[in-house]
Coordinates of C-alpha atoms in Angstrom, one line a residue:
Chain S
E1 CA 0.0 0.0 0.0
V2 CA 1.3 3.5 -0.9
Q3 CA 1.7 5.2 2.4
P4 CA 3.5 8.5 3.0
V5 CA 4.1 9.2 6.7
E6 CA 4.9 12.7 7.9
S7 CA 6.7 13.6 11.0
G8 CA 8.6 16.6 12.6
G9 CA 5.7 18.9 13.4
G10 CA 5.3 20.6 16.7
L11 CA 5.0 23.9 18.6
V12 CA 7.5 26.5 17.6
Q13 CA 7.9 30.2 18.4
P14 CA 7.5 32.9 15.7
G15 CA 10.8 33.2 13.8
G16 CA 11.7 29.6 14.6
S17 CA 12.5 26.7 12.4
L18 CA 11.5 23.0 11.9
R19 CA 12.3 20.2 9.5
L20 CA 9.4 18.1 8.4
S21 CA 9.9 14.7 7.0
C22 CA 7.8 12.3 4.9
A23 CA 8.8 8.7 4.8
A24 CA 7.5 6.9 1.7
S25 CA 6.7 3.2 1.3
G26 CA 4.8 1.0 -1.1
F27 CA 6.2 2.6 -4.3
T28 CA 9.5 3.4 -6.0
F29 CA 10.0 6.8 -4.3
S30 CA 12.7 7.9 -6.7
N31 CA 10.4 7.7 -9.7
Y32 CA 7.8 10.3 -8.5
A33 CA 7.6 14.0 -7.9
M34 CA 6.5 14.8 -4.4
S35 CA 4.8 17.9 -2.9
W36 CA 3.8 19.5 0.3
V37 CA 0.3 20.9 0.8
R38 CA -0.9 22.5 4.0
Q39 CA -4.2 23.2 5.7
A40 CA -4.7 25.8 8.4
P41 CA -7.2 24.8 11.2
G42 CA -10.7 24.8 9.8
K43 CA -9.5 26.2 6.4
G44 CA -9.0 24.9 2.9
L45 CA -6.0 23.4 1.1
E46 CA -3.0 25.5 0.2
Y47 CA -0.1 24.4 -2.1
V48 CA 3.3 24.8 -0.6
A49 CA 6.0 23.2 -2.7
T50 CA 6.9 20.5 -5.3
I51 CA 10.2 18.7 -6.0
S52 CA 10.8 16.6 -9.2
A53 CA 11.6 12.9 -9.0
S54 CA 15.3 13.5 -9.4
G55 CA 15.3 16.5 -7.1
G56 CA 16.6 18.8 -9.8
D57 CA 13.6 21.0 -10.0
T58 CA 11.7 22.7 -7.2
Y59 CA 8.6 24.9 -7.2
Y60 CA 7.2 27.1 -4.3
A61 CA 4.1 29.1 -3.5
D62 CA 4.9 32.8 -3.2
S63 CA 3.8 32.7 0.4
V64 CA 6.8 30.5 1.4
K65 CA 9.4 31.3 -1.2
G66 CA 12.7 32.2 0.5
R67 CA 11.6 30.7 3.8
F68 CA 10.9 27.1 3.1
T69 CA 13.1 24.6 1.2
I70 CA 11.9 21.3 -0.2
S71 CA 14.4 18.5 -0.7
R72 CA 14.5 14.7 -0.9
D73 CA 16.9 11.8 -0.3
N74 CA 16.0 9.1 -2.7
S75 CA 18.4 6.6 -1.0
K76 CA 16.3 7.0 2.2
N77 CA 12.9 7.2 0.5
T78 CA 12.3 10.5 2.4
L79 CA 11.0 13.9 1.5
Y80 CA 11.8 17.0 3.6
L81 CA 10.5 20.5 4.1
Q82 CA 12.8 22.9 6.0
V83 CA 10.6 25.7 7.3
N84 CA 12.4 28.8 8.6
T85 CA 11.3 32.2 9.9
L86 CA 7.9 30.8 10.9
R87 CA 4.9 33.1 11.2
A88 CA 1.6 32.6 13.0
E89 CA 0.0 32.2 9.6
D90 CA 2.1 29.1 8.9
T91 CA 0.2 27.2 11.5
A92 CA -1.3 24.3 9.7
V93 CA -1.4 20.5 9.1
Y94 CA 1.3 19.8 6.5
F95 CA 0.6 16.9 4.1
C96 CA 3.0 15.3 1.8
A97 CA 1.5 14.1 -1.4
K98 CA 2.6 11.9 -4.3
D99 CA 2.4 12.7 -8.0
P100 CA 0.7 9.9 -9.9
T101 CA 3.1 9.6 -12.8
T102 CA 6.8 9.6 -13.4
A103 CA 6.5 13.1 -14.8
T104 CA 5.8 16.1 -12.7
T105 CA 2.1 16.3 -13.4
G106 CA 0.8 18.3 -10.5
Y107 CA -2.1 16.4 -9.0
F108 CA -1.9 14.0 -6.2
D109 CA -3.0 10.4 -5.9
S110 CA -1.7 9.6 -2.4
W111 CA -1.5 11.7 0.7
G112 CA -0.1 11.2 4.1
Q113 CA -2.1 11.8 7.3
G114 CA -0.2 15.1 7.9
T115 CA 1.9 16.7 10.7
L116 CA 0.7 19.7 12.7
V117 CA 2.9 22.8 12.9
T118 CA 1.8 25.3 15.5
V119 CA 3.5 28.7 15.5
S120 CA 2.9 30.5 18.8
S121 CA 4.7 32.3 21.6
Chain V
D1 CA -1.9 32.9 -10.4
I2 CA -5.0 31.0 -11.5
V3 CA -7.8 31.6 -9.0
M4 CA -10.2 28.7 -8.5
T5 CA -13.7 29.6 -7.3
Q6 CA -16.2 26.9 -6.2
S7 CA -19.9 27.2 -5.9
P8 CA -21.8 26.8 -3.7
D9 CA -19.8 27.0 -0.5
S10 CA -22.1 24.5 1.1
L11 CA -24.8 22.2 -0.2
A12 CA -27.5 20.0 1.4
V13 CA -28.9 17.2 -0.7
S14 CA -31.3 14.4 0.2
L15 CA -30.1 10.8 0.1
G16 CA -30.4 9.3 -3.3
E17 CA -30.6 12.7 -5.0
R18 CA -28.1 14.4 -7.3
A19 CA -25.4 16.7 -6.0
T20 CA -23.6 19.2 -8.3
I21 CA -20.6 21.2 -7.4
N22 CA -19.2 23.9 -9.7
C23 CA -15.6 25.1 -10.1
K24 CA -14.5 28.1 -12.2
S25 CA -10.9 29.0 -13.0
S26 CA -9.8 32.6 -13.7
Q27 CA -7.9 31.4 -16.7
S28 CA -8.3 28.4 -19.0
V29 CA -6.7 25.2 -17.6
L30 CA -6.9 23.5 -21.0
Y31 CA -3.3 22.9 -22.2
S32 CA -3.1 23.1 -26.0
S33 CA 0.0 20.8 -26.3
N34 CA -1.9 17.8 -24.9
N35 CA -5.5 19.0 -25.3
K36 CA -6.2 18.1 -21.7
N37 CA -7.9 20.1 -18.9
H38 CA -5.5 20.2 -15.9
L39 CA -8.2 19.9 -13.3
A40 CA -8.6 17.5 -10.4
W41 CA -11.3 16.9 -7.7
Y42 CA -10.7 15.7 -4.2
Q43 CA -12.9 14.6 -1.3
Q44 CA -11.9 15.3 2.3
K45 CA -13.7 13.8 5.3
P46 CA -13.1 15.1 8.8
G47 CA -9.7 14.2 10.3
Q48 CA -8.6 12.6 7.0
P49 CA -6.3 13.7 4.2
P50 CA -7.8 14.5 0.8
K51 CA -8.7 11.7 -1.5
L52 CA -8.3 12.0 -5.3
L53 CA -11.6 11.5 -7.1
V54 CA -11.2 12.8 -10.6
Y55 CA -8.2 14.0 -12.7
W56 CA -7.9 15.5 -16.2
A57 CA -11.3 16.9 -15.4
S58 CA -13.2 13.8 -16.2
I59 CA -11.2 10.6 -15.5
R60 CA -12.3 8.8 -12.4
E61 CA -9.6 7.5 -10.1
S62 CA -9.4 3.8 -9.7
G63 CA -11.7 2.6 -6.9
V64 CA -13.9 5.7 -6.9
P65 CA -17.6 4.8 -7.2
D66 CA -19.1 5.5 -10.6
R67 CA -21.7 7.8 -9.0
F68 CA -18.9 10.4 -9.1
S69 CA -18.3 12.1 -12.4
G70 CA -16.4 15.2 -13.6
S71 CA -17.1 17.3 -16.6
G72 CA -16.3 20.7 -18.2
S73 CA -13.5 22.3 -20.1
G74 CA -11.6 25.5 -20.3
T75 CA -12.7 27.5 -17.3
D76 CA -15.9 25.8 -16.1
F77 CA -16.1 22.4 -14.4
T78 CA -18.6 20.3 -12.5
L79 CA -18.4 17.4 -10.1
T80 CA -21.6 15.4 -10.0
I81 CA -22.7 12.8 -7.5
S82 CA -25.5 11.1 -9.2
S83 CA -27.1 9.5 -6.1
L84 CA -26.0 10.8 -2.8
Q85 CA -24.9 8.3 -0.2
A86 CA -24.4 8.9 3.5
E87 CA -20.7 8.3 3.2
D88 CA -20.4 11.1 0.6
V89 CA -20.7 13.8 3.4
A90 CA -17.4 15.6 3.1
V91 CA -15.7 18.8 1.8
Y92 CA -14.9 18.7 -1.9
Y93 CA -12.1 20.7 -3.6
C94 CA -11.1 21.4 -7.2
Q95 CA -7.5 22.0 -8.0
H96 CA -5.8 23.1 -11.2
Y97 CA -2.4 21.9 -12.2
R98 CA -2.0 23.8 -15.5
S99 CA 0.9 25.9 -14.2
T100 CA 2.7 26.8 -11.0
P101 CA 1.6 27.7 -8.5
I102 CA -1.0 25.0 -8.2
T103 CA -4.1 26.4 -6.6
F104 CA -7.2 24.9 -4.9
G105 CA -10.8 26.1 -4.8
Q106 CA -12.0 27.2 -1.4
G107 CA -14.0 23.9 -0.9
T108 CA -17.7 23.0 -0.9
R109 CA -19.2 21.4 2.2
L110 CA -21.7 18.7 1.3
E111 CA -24.3 17.6 3.8
I112 CA -27.4 15.4 4.0
K113 CA -30.7 17.3 3.9

């Protein structure tokens, strides 16, 4: 079964940093683009970032560009999101999501359960 | 950025009746090079991650009941549930993937009348 599992969330003060991880299993991780999508409490879905299968191409939402960095380690089947200079509005559940094809298509056929990031003093 | 606008924001439908959710994009999501509409629909139940229902605007994901169907082209799209079941209570989102950044609609909450 395709099952991404996120970790690394928690309570952090404004201006702080975290590294989120997404461990993938059930598929050949290195063949697929991966993304992060977040959801603030009680709100809708917001795209955060995408990384191509090889890791050579990355894309970001304007709201996180320059503060967040998406990366991957294909030898460890793991996706990462380094989140820096956190703001209250970054409080959300962060989902990792898998692209359905070996190209970077942009929709998502498998999602993790999410990890909650809370930014508060 | 392409803005996705769903209507209505919430919807109450009787069991067994048809539910229709609309999604409008601020620019066409039809890509001329592949003649495909880069539009997906997701279902999200409380406490769960989103689940892919439809992609390329009208292709149903494997395992999704055939009462779910997607239609539309260009800037106007529809998700239809032909006969509402109790387990269909959820929030539904459209999403374009025509260009970066990807954007989602604001969501439509579907309830039982």
